[in-house]
Amino acid sequence: MSPTILFDFDGTLALGDGPITAFAREISTRVNDAEFIGRADAALAAFESGEHSYRDGYDAVTSVAVSEGIDRDVIGASYNASRAILGSHGAAVSPPAGLAEFFERIGDQANLELATNAPGSGVVAVLQSWGVAEVFDAMHFSVGKPDGLEPVIAAALDRGPVLSIGDIFEFDLAPASRLGADTALVGATASRSTAATTMRGASLADLYDEIIAWVATSTSLSAIPNTTSTERSN
């Protein structure tokens, strides 16, 4: 038995508004409305400041588009186009500080998995550019969170303790909590969410020490034989 840490990608491993701005820009181009970007930026700022309860930046931009009657096909095509340039100058992202070193400290003691609703295009290339792609034991794309995350977590729980880390409680952590896994909330909502979590921080980097301690404790617990009370008393 060994512990598993399940990482979300956008807002958890990949930081920065570059891809969200690219998404808004693609919508703006498709509907021929240069001012849409400004309205999307205002919604994004409202989310980050806590003035509006969007799930994340993508939800903020999508909500503005939907409220203005922009067709769902246009929104979907714009999202796909923004993902195609992920990691480029037009959709720049960066990892939490010290990510590679953090993975080196825990990679031999825990299974590391990626689970994201995003398509795989661009994600692996970004992780490779950071030198961390090879640390993952499994990568799950287009998961369909929240419901689609449950079988991933259930399979991991069959192997031992699980810690699910993400920036959207309803999508990344609620399924884990329902199944009895531990949870870590990061990002803009970590300071204001009232949901019960195992740990939380403004960034994944703020939780490195807690996660390392969780791995150590989980590894020790996993090493204890599953014996009956009679066997333990003899």
mmCIF file of C-alpha atoms in Angstrom:
data_model
loop_
_atom_site.group_PDB
_atom_site.id
_atom_site.type_symbol
_atom_site.label_atom_id
_atom_site.label_comp_id
_atom_site.label_asym_id
_atom_site.label_seq_id
_atom_site.Cartn_x
_atom_site.Cartn_y
_atom_site.Cartn_z
ATOM 1 C CA MET A 1 0.000 0.000 0.000
ATOM 2 C CA SER A 2 1.292 3.452 -0.862
ATOM 3 C CA PRO A 3 -0.147 6.975 -0.690
ATOM 4 C CA THR A 4 -1.270 8.882 -3.789
ATOM 5 C CA ILE A 5 -1.281 12.619 -4.391
ATOM 6 C CA LEU A 6 -3.668 13.758 -7.106
ATOM 7 C CA PHE A 7 -2.860 17.152 -8.636
ATOM 8 C CA ASP A 8 -5.133 19.437 -10.629
ATOM 9 C CA PHE A 9 -3.378 21.395 -13.404
ATOM 10 C CA ASP A 10 -4.792 24.884 -14.065
ATOM 11 C CA GLY A 11 -4.567 27.056 -10.975
ATOM 12 C CA THR A 12 -2.722 24.360 -9.050
ATOM 13 C CA LEU A 13 0.403 23.410 -11.008
ATOM 14 C CA ALA A 14 0.014 25.996 -13.793
ATOM 15 C CA LEU A 15 -0.158 29.524 -12.409
ATOM 16 C CA GLY A 16 -0.962 32.767 -14.183
ATOM 17 C CA ASP A 17 -3.848 34.280 -16.128
ATOM 18 C CA GLY A 18 -2.203 33.834 -19.536
ATOM 19 C CA PRO A 19 -4.447 30.986 -20.753
ATOM 20 C CA ILE A 20 -7.592 32.704 -19.424
ATOM 21 C CA THR A 21 -6.686 35.952 -21.161
ATOM 22 C CA ALA A 22 -6.036 33.947 -24.339
ATOM 23 C CA PHE A 23 -9.504 32.394 -23.962
ATOM 24 C CA ALA A 24 -11.107 35.834 -23.689
ATOM 25 C CA ARG A 25 -9.066 37.086 -26.626
ATOM 26 C CA GLU A 26 -10.223 34.188 -28.791
ATOM 27 C CA ILE A 27 -13.859 34.902 -27.943
ATOM 28 C CA SER A 28 -13.344 38.577 -28.687
ATOM 29 C CA THR A 29 -11.906 37.770 -32.111
ATOM 30 C CA ARG A 30 -14.671 35.333 -33.024
ATOM 31 C CA VAL A 31 -17.507 37.713 -32.137
ATOM 32 C CA ASN A 32 -15.662 40.749 -33.501
ATOM 33 C CA ASP A 33 -16.006 42.663 -30.245
ATOM 34 C CA ALA A 34 -12.736 44.169 -29.055
ATOM 35 C CA GLU A 35 -14.357 45.419 -25.842
ATOM 36 C CA PHE A 36 -15.231 41.908 -24.701
ATOM 37 C CA ILE A 37 -11.678 41.497 -23.356
ATOM 38 C CA GLY A 38 -12.177 44.419 -20.991
ATOM 39 C CA ARG A 39 -15.430 42.991 -19.640
ATOM 40 C CA ALA A 40 -13.824 39.586 -19.222
ATOM 41 C CA ASP A 41 -10.851 41.128 -17.401
ATOM 42 C CA ALA A 42 -13.251 42.895 -15.033
ATOM 43 C CA ALA A 43 -14.990 39.594 -14.252
ATOM 44 C CA LEU A 44 -11.634 37.906 -13.670
ATOM 45 C CA ALA A 45 -10.597 40.675 -11.286
ATOM 46 C CA ALA A 46 -13.906 40.347 -9.437
ATOM 47 C CA PHE A 47 -13.282 36.630 -8.957
ATOM 48 C CA GLU A 48 -9.720 37.078 -7.736
ATOM 49 C CA SER A 49 -10.737 39.791 -5.253
ATOM 50 C CA GLY A 50 -13.648 37.744 -3.918
ATOM 51 C CA GLU A 51 -16.284 40.189 -5.179
ATOM 52 C CA HIS A 52 -17.935 37.431 -7.231
ATOM 53 C CA SER A 53 -18.232 33.706 -6.578
ATOM 54 C CA TYR A 54 -17.123 32.370 -9.955
ATOM 55 C CA ARG A 55 -15.541 28.912 -9.716
ATOM 56 C CA ASP A 56 -12.340 30.135 -11.378
ATOM 57 C CA GLY A 57 -11.098 32.481 -14.073
ATOM 58 C CA TYR A 58 -12.431 30.335 -16.899
ATOM 59 C CA ASP A 59 -15.868 30.355 -15.296
ATOM 60 C CA ALA A 60 -15.675 34.146 -15.007
ATOM 61 C CA VAL A 61 -14.976 34.599 -18.719
ATOM 62 C CA THR A 62 -17.521 31.959 -19.730
ATOM 63 C CA SER A 63 -20.207 33.543 -17.560
ATOM 64 C CA VAL A 64 -19.700 36.920 -19.209
ATOM 65 C CA ALA A 65 -19.906 35.330 -22.652
ATOM 66 C CA VAL A 66 -23.067 33.384 -21.819
ATOM 67 C CA SER A 67 -24.722 36.453 -20.279
ATOM 68 C CA GLU A 68 -24.100 38.309 -23.535
ATOM 69 C CA GLY A 69 -25.677 35.571 -25.620
ATOM 70 C CA ILE A 70 -22.492 34.295 -27.205
ATOM 71 C CA ASP A 71 -23.059 30.858 -28.706
ATOM 72 C CA ARG A 72 -21.714 27.858 -26.766
ATOM 73 C CA ASP A 73 -19.972 26.593 -29.913
ATOM 74 C CA VAL A 74 -18.047 29.860 -30.138
ATOM 75 C CA ILE A 75 -17.077 29.584 -26.474
ATOM 76 C CA GLY A 76 -15.938 25.973 -26.940
ATOM 77 C CA ALA A 77 -13.917 26.747 -30.049
ATOM 78 C CA SER A 78 -12.293 29.689 -28.286
ATOM 79 C CA TYR A 79 -11.350 27.519 -25.320
ATOM 80 C CA ASN A 80 -9.816 24.858 -27.570
ATOM 81 C CA ALA A 81 -7.852 27.499 -29.470
ATOM 82 C CA SER A 82 -6.490 28.939 -26.225
ATOM 83 C CA ARG A 83 -5.403 25.481 -25.042
ATOM 84 C CA ALA A 84 -3.581 24.866 -28.307
ATOM 85 C CA ILE A 85 -1.157 27.689 -27.472
ATOM 86 C CA LEU A 86 -0.790 26.803 -23.779
ATOM 87 C CA GLY A 87 2.632 27.700 -22.471
ATOM 88 C CA SER A 88 3.463 30.003 -25.364
ATOM 89 C CA HIS A 89 3.953 33.752 -25.056
ATOM 90 C CA GLY A 90 0.252 34.178 -25.791
ATOM 91 C CA ALA A 91 -0.853 31.859 -22.965
ATOM 92 C CA ALA A 92 2.039 31.841 -20.531
ATOM 93 C CA VAL A 93 1.974 29.867 -17.285
ATOM 94 C CA SER A 94 4.534 29.221 -14.576
ATOM 95 C CA PRO A 95 4.939 26.553 -11.889
ATOM 96 C CA PRO A 96 4.809 27.190 -8.157
ATOM 97 C CA ALA A 97 8.249 28.105 -6.816
ATOM 98 C CA GLY A 98 10.427 25.077 -6.120
ATOM 99 C CA LEU A 99 8.075 22.581 -7.774
ATOM 100 C CA ALA A 100 10.776 20.314 -9.224
ATOM 101 C CA GLU A 101 12.607 20.098 -5.912
ATOM 102 C CA PHE A 102 9.344 19.379 -4.099
ATOM 103 C CA PHE A 103 8.559 16.513 -6.462
ATOM 104 C CA GLU A 104 12.047 15.116 -5.916
ATOM 105 C CA ARG A 105 11.373 14.962 -2.172
ATOM 106 C CA ILE A 106 8.088 13.071 -2.435
ATOM 107 C CA GLY A 107 8.275 11.199 -5.728
ATOM 108 C CA ASP A 108 9.873 8.068 -4.280
ATOM 109 C CA GLN A 109 7.432 7.906 -1.379
ATOM 110 C CA ALA A 110 4.072 8.526 -3.060
ATOM 111 C CA ASN A 111 2.302 7.926 -6.345
ATOM 112 C CA LEU A 112 1.916 11.244 -8.130
ATOM 113 C CA GLU A 113 -0.986 11.620 -10.547
ATOM 114 C CA LEU A 114 -2.422 14.456 -12.619
ATOM 115 C CA ALA A 115 -6.184 14.796 -13.100
ATOM 116 C CA THR A 116 -7.579 17.694 -15.116
ATOM 117 C CA ASN A 117 -10.683 18.588 -17.064
ATOM 118 C CA ALA A 118 -8.437 20.121 -19.698
ATOM 119 C CA PRO A 119 -7.456 18.217 -22.835
ATOM 120 C CA GLY A 120 -3.952 16.815 -22.968
ATOM 121 C CA SER A 121 -2.825 19.143 -25.759
ATOM 122 C CA GLY A 122 -0.149 21.449 -24.424
ATOM 123 C CA VAL A 123 -0.209 20.180 -20.836
ATOM 124 C CA VAL A 124 2.475 17.506 -21.217
ATOM 125 C CA ALA A 125 4.694 19.903 -23.178
ATOM 126 C CA VAL A 126 4.430 22.472 -20.386
ATOM 127 C CA LEU A 127 5.305 19.896 -17.732
ATOM 128 C CA GLN A 128 8.246 18.744 -19.845
ATOM 129 C CA SER A 129 9.510 22.312 -20.158
ATOM 130 C CA TRP A 130 9.521 22.491 -16.354
ATOM 131 C CA GLY A 131 11.364 19.174 -16.096
ATOM 132 C CA VAL A 132 8.600 17.467 -14.090
ATOM 133 C CA ALA A 133 6.609 15.423 -16.616
ATOM 134 C CA GLU A 134 8.402 12.189 -15.779
ATOM 135 C CA VAL A 135 7.523 12.287 -12.075
ATOM 136 C CA PHE A 136 3.873 11.451 -12.710
ATOM 137 C CA ASP A 137 2.817 7.835 -12.424
ATOM 138 C CA ALA A 138 -0.375 8.593 -14.356
ATOM 139 C CA MET A 139 -2.031 11.517 -16.144
ATOM 140 C CA HIS A 140 -5.788 11.803 -16.614
ATOM 141 C CA PHE A 141 -7.141 14.341 -19.116
ATOM 142 C CA SER A 142 -10.682 15.528 -19.932
ATOM 143 C CA VAL A 143 -11.723 13.853 -16.690
ATOM 144 C CA GLY A 144 -15.180 15.371 -16.459
ATOM 145 C CA LYS A 145 -14.938 16.625 -12.910
ATOM 146 C CA PRO A 146 -16.571 16.447 -10.506
ATOM 147 C CA ASP A 147 -18.241 13.101 -11.263
ATOM 148 C CA GLY A 148 -15.445 11.840 -13.501
ATOM 149 C CA LEU A 149 -12.915 12.288 -10.717
ATOM 150 C CA GLU A 150 -14.559 9.747 -8.426
ATOM 151 C CA PRO A 151 -13.336 6.580 -10.221
ATOM 152 C CA VAL A 152 -9.802 8.001 -10.333
ATOM 153 C CA ILE A 153 -9.878 8.629 -6.584
ATOM 154 C CA ALA A 154 -11.535 5.279 -5.846
ATOM 155 C CA ALA A 155 -8.790 3.430 -7.730
ATOM 156 C CA ALA A 156 -6.120 5.340 -5.827
ATOM 157 C CA LEU A 157 -7.792 4.637 -2.483
ATOM 158 C CA ASP A 158 -7.531 0.926 -3.237
ATOM 159 C CA ARG A 159 -3.751 1.412 -3.083
ATOM 160 C CA GLY A 160 -3.626 3.523 0.087
ATOM 161 C CA PRO A 161 -4.289 7.047 1.434
ATOM 162 C CA VAL A 162 -5.110 9.804 -1.070
ATOM 163 C CA LEU A 163 -4.601 13.571 -1.024
ATOM 164 C CA SER A 164 -6.434 15.494 -3.751
ATOM 165 C CA ILE A 165 -5.111 19.002 -4.482
ATOM 166 C CA GLY A 166 -6.892 21.642 -6.519
ATOM 167 C CA ASP A 167 -8.194 25.197 -6.746
ATOM 168 C CA ILE A 168 -11.923 24.454 -7.158
ATOM 169 C CA PHE A 169 -13.457 22.737 -4.151
ATOM 170 C CA GLU A 170 -16.569 21.535 -5.964
ATOM 171 C CA PHE A 171 -14.609 19.958 -8.797
ATOM 172 C CA ASP A 172 -11.251 18.922 -7.314
ATOM 173 C CA LEU A 173 -11.946 18.231 -3.661
ATOM 174 C CA ALA A 174 -15.624 17.486 -3.035
ATOM 175 C CA PRO A 175 -15.459 14.092 -4.810
ATOM 176 C CA ALA A 176 -12.358 13.205 -2.797
ATOM 177 C CA SER A 177 -13.966 14.254 0.471
ATOM 178 C CA ARG A 178 -17.059 12.159 -0.249
ATOM 179 C CA LEU A 179 -14.876 9.083 -0.739
ATOM 180 C CA GLY A 180 -12.840 9.654 2.411
ATOM 181 C CA ALA A 181 -9.676 11.111 0.879
ATOM 182 C CA ASP A 182 -7.762 14.080 2.256
ATOM 183 C CA THR A 183 -7.957 17.423 0.469
ATOM 184 C CA ALA A 184 -5.875 20.544 -0.114
ATOM 185 C CA LEU A 185 -7.401 23.755 -1.482
ATOM 186 C CA VAL A 186 -5.110 26.269 -3.192
ATOM 187 C CA GLY A 187 -5.572 29.480 -5.135
ATOM 188 C CA ALA A 188 -7.836 32.495 -4.879
ATOM 189 C CA THR A 189 -10.645 30.755 -2.977
ATOM 190 C CA ALA A 190 -8.444 29.135 -0.323
ATOM 191 C CA SER A 191 -8.678 32.121 2.011
ATOM 192 C CA ARG A 192 -12.446 32.568 1.711
ATOM 193 C CA SER A 193 -13.953 29.135 1.144
ATOM 194 C CA THR A 194 -15.960 27.778 4.070
ATOM 195 C CA ALA A 195 -15.635 24.172 2.882
ATOM 196 C CA ALA A 196 -13.901 21.693 5.174
ATOM 197 C CA THR A 197 -10.445 20.747 3.878
ATOM 198 C CA THR A 198 -7.416 18.947 5.261
ATOM 199 C CA MET A 199 -5.118 21.836 4.350
ATOM 200 C CA ARG A 200 -5.211 25.035 2.307
ATOM 201 C CA GLY A 201 -2.905 27.774 1.060
ATOM 202 C CA ALA A 202 -2.639 30.602 -1.428
ATOM 203 C CA SER A 203 -0.335 28.448 -3.560
ATOM 204 C CA LEU A 204 0.815 24.853 -3.689
ATOM 205 C CA ALA A 205 4.234 26.138 -2.617
ATOM 206 C CA ASP A 206 2.730 27.264 0.695
ATOM 207 C CA LEU A 207 1.789 23.653 1.429
ATOM 208 C CA TYR A 208 5.023 21.824 0.604
ATOM 209 C CA ASP A 209 5.940 21.162 4.238
ATOM 210 C CA GLU A 210 2.408 20.023 5.133
ATOM 211 C CA ILE A 211 2.261 17.712 2.142
ATOM 212 C CA ILE A 212 5.677 16.232 2.925
ATOM 213 C CA ALA A 213 4.473 15.584 6.480
ATOM 214 C CA TRP A 214 1.265 14.030 5.109
ATOM 215 C CA VAL A 215 3.307 11.688 2.903
ATOM 216 C CA ALA A 216 5.494 10.644 5.837
ATOM 217 C CA THR A 217 2.478 9.938 8.048
ATOM 218 C CA SER A 218 0.582 8.142 5.282
ATOM 219 C CA THR A 219 3.599 6.009 4.420
ATOM 220 C CA SER A 220 3.951 4.972 8.060
ATOM 221 C CA LEU A 221 0.265 4.100 8.327
ATOM 222 C CA SER A 222 0.374 2.124 5.088
ATOM 223 C CA ALA A 223 3.238 0.047 6.479
ATOM 224 C CA ILE A 224 1.172 -1.152 9.459
ATOM 225 C CA PRO A 225 -0.150 -4.685 8.774
ATOM 226 C CA ASN A 226 -3.918 -4.985 8.519
ATOM 227 C CA THR A 227 -4.340 -7.380 11.464
ATOM 228 C CA THR A 228 -7.278 -8.241 13.652
ATOM 229 C CA SER A 229 -7.565 -7.013 17.230
ATOM 230 C CA THR A 230 -6.824 -10.567 18.484
ATOM 231 C CA GLU A 231 -3.638 -10.749 16.413
ATOM 232 C CA ARG A 232 -2.476 -7.341 17.707
ATOM 233 C CA SER A 233 -2.956 -8.407 21.340
ATOM 234 C CA ASN A 234 -0.846 -11.560 21.039
#
